[in-house]
CSV table of C-alpha atoms in Angstrom, one decimal:
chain,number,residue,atom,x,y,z
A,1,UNK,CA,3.3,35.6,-10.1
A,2,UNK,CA,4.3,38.9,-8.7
A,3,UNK,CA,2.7,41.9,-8.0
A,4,UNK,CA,3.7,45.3,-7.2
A,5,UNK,CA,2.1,49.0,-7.3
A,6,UNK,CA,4.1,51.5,-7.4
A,7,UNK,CA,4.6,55.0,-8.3
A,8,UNK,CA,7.4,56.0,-11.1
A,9,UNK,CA,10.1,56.7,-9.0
A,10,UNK,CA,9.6,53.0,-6.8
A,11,UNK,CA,10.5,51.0,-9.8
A,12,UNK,CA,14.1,50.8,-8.4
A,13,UNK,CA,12.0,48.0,-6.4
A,14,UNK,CA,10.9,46.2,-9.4
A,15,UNK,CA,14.0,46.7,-11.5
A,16,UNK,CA,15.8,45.2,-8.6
A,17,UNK,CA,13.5,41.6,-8.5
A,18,UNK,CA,14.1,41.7,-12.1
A,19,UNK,CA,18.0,41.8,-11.4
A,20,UNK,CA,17.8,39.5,-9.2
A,21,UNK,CA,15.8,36.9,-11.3
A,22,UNK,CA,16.9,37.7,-15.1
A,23,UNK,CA,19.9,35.4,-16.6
A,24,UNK,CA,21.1,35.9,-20.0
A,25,UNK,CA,18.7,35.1,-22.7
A,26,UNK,CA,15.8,35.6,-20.8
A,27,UNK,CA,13.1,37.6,-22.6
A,28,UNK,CA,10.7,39.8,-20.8
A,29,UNK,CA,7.1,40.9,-22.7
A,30,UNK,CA,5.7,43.8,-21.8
A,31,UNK,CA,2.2,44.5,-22.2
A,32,UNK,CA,-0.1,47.3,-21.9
A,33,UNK,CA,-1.9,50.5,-23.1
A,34,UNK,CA,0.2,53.1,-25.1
A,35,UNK,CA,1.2,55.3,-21.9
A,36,UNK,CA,1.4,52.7,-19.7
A,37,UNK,CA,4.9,53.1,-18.8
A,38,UNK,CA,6.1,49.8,-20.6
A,39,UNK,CA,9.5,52.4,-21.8
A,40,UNK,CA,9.5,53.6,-18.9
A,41,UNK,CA,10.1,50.5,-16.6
A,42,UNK,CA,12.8,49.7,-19.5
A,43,UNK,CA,14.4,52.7,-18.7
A,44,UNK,CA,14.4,52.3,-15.3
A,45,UNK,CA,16.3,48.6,-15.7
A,46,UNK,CA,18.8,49.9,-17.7
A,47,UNK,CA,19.2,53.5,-15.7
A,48,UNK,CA,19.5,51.0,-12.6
A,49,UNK,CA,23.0,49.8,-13.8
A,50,UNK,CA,24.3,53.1,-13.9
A,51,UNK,CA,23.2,54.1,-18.1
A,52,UNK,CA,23.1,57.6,-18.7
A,53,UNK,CA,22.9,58.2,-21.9
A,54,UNK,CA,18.9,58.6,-23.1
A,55,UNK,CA,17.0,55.5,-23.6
A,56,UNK,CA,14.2,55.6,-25.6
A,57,UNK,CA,11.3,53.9,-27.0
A,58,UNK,CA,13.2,51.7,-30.5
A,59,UNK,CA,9.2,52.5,-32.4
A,60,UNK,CA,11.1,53.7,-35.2
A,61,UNK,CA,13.7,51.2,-34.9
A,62,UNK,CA,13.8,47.1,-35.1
A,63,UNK,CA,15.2,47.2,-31.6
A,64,UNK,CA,17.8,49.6,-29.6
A,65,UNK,CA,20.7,47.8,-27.5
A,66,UNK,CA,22.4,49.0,-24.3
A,67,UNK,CA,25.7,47.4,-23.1
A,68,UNK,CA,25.5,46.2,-19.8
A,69,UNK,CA,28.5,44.6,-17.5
A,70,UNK,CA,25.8,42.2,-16.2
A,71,UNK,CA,23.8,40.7,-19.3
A,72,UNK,CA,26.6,41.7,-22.2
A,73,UNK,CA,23.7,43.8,-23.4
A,74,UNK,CA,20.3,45.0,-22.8
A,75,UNK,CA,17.7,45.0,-25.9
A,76,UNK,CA,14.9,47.0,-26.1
A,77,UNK,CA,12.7,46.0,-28.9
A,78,UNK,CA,8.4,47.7,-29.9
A,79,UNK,CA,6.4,45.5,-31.9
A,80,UNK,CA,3.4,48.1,-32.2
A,81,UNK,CA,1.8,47.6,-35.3
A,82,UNK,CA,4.1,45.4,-36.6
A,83,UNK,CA,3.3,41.8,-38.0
A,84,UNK,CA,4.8,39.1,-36.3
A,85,UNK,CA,5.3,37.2,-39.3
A,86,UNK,CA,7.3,40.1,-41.1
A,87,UNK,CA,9.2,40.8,-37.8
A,88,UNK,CA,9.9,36.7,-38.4
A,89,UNK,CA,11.2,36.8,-42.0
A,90,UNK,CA,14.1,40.1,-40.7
A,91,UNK,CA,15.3,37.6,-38.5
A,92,UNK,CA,13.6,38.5,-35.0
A,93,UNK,CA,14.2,34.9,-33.9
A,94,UNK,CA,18.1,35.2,-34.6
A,95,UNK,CA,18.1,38.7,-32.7
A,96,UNK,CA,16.3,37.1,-30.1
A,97,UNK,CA,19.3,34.4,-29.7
A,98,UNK,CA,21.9,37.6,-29.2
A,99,UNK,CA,23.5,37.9,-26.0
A,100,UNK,CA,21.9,39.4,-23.2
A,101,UNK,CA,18.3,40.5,-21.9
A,102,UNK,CA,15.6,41.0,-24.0
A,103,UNK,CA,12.7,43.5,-23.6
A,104,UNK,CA,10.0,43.2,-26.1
A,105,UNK,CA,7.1,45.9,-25.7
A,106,UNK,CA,3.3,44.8,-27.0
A,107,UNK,CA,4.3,40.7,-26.5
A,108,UNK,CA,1.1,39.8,-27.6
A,109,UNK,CA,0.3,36.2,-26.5
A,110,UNK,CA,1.0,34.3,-30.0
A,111,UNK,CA,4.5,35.9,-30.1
A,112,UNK,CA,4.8,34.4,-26.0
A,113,UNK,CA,3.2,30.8,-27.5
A,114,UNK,CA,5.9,30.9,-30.2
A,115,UNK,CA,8.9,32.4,-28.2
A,116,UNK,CA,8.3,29.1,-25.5
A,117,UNK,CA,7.8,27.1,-28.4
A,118,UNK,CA,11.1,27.9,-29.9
A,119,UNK,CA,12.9,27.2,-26.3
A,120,UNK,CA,12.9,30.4,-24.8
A,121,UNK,CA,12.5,31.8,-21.6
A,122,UNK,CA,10.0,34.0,-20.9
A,123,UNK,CA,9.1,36.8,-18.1
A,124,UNK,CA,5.7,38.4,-18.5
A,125,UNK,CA,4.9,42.1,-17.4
A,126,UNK,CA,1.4,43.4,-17.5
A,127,UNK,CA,1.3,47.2,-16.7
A,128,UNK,CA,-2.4,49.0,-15.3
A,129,UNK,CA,-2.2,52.5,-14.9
A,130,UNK,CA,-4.3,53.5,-11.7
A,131,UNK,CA,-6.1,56.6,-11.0
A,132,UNK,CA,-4.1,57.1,-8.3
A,133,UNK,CA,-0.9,57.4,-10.8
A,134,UNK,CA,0.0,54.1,-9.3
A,135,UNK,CA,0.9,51.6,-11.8
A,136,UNK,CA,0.0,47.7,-11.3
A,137,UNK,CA,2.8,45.3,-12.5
A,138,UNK,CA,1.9,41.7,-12.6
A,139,UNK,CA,5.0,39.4,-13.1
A,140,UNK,CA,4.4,36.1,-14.7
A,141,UNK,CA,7.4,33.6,-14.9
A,142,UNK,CA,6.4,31.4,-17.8
C-alpha cells in the first residue's frame, strides 16, 4: 500500500506513480465521500497526458472515455446509486474488458470481490479529505 497527502495541485505526484504502475486493463476503484476529489484525481490522470478538453464526472452517463497514446483509452465510469446487478445485465463486465484504463468511482467492495473474481486486476484508491484541504490517498494493489 501507498500513501500520499497532498494538496490539489500535487497530484501530478500521484498521477505519475499511477503511470508508472497501470498497464492496460487494469481497473482502479475509487472510493470516498461525495466531494472527495475521486473526479478530480481522474482528471488530473487524464490532464497529465496532455487532455484538454473538459473531463467530467460520467453521473449521468454509463461511463465517459478519453483516448490516450499510452492506454488506447482512458474510462471514466460513477456507479453512485446504481445497482451492481443492473450495471451487470448492460454489460459492465464486457465494457470493463475494452481496451485501456479503467476508473470506476464508488467501487464498493462486492463490485472489487467480483471484478478479482472475474480475473481482473485491481488498484484501490481511498480518498480522506483533511481539514487542512489535504487529501489522504491510500493505494492498495489488489
Amino acid at each position: 500500500m501507498s500513501e500520499f497527502l497532498l494538496q490539489e495541485n500535487e497530484l501530478n505526484l500521484l498521477c505519475q506513480e499511477l503511470k508508472d504502475s497501470l498497464q492496460n486493463g487494469n481497473i482502479v476503484l475509487l472510493q470516498g465521500n461525495i466531494g472527495s476529489g475521486k473526479t478530480t484525481l481522474v482528471r488530473s490522470f487524464v490532464e497529465s497526458f496532455g487532455y484538454t478538453a473538459q473531463v467530467s464526472s460520467p453521473t449521468f452517463n454509463l461511463a465517459l472515455s478519453y483516448e490516450n497514446p499510452q492506454y488506447t483509452n482512458i474510462h471514466h465510469y460513477d456507479m453512485y446509486r446504481k445497482n451492481i446487478h443492473d450495471m451487470l445485465e448492460l454489460g459492465l463486465l464486457d465494457m470493463l474488458e475494452q481496451q485501456g484504463v479503467h476508473f470506476i468511482e464508488w467501487g464498493e467492495e462486492n463490485l472489487k470481490h467480483l471484478l478479482i473474481q472475474n480475473g481482473f486486476k485491481v488498484i484501490s484508491i481511498d480518498i480522506t479529505p483533511t481539514p487542512t484541504h489535504h487529501r489522504i490517498y491510500k493505494v492498495s494493489y489488489e
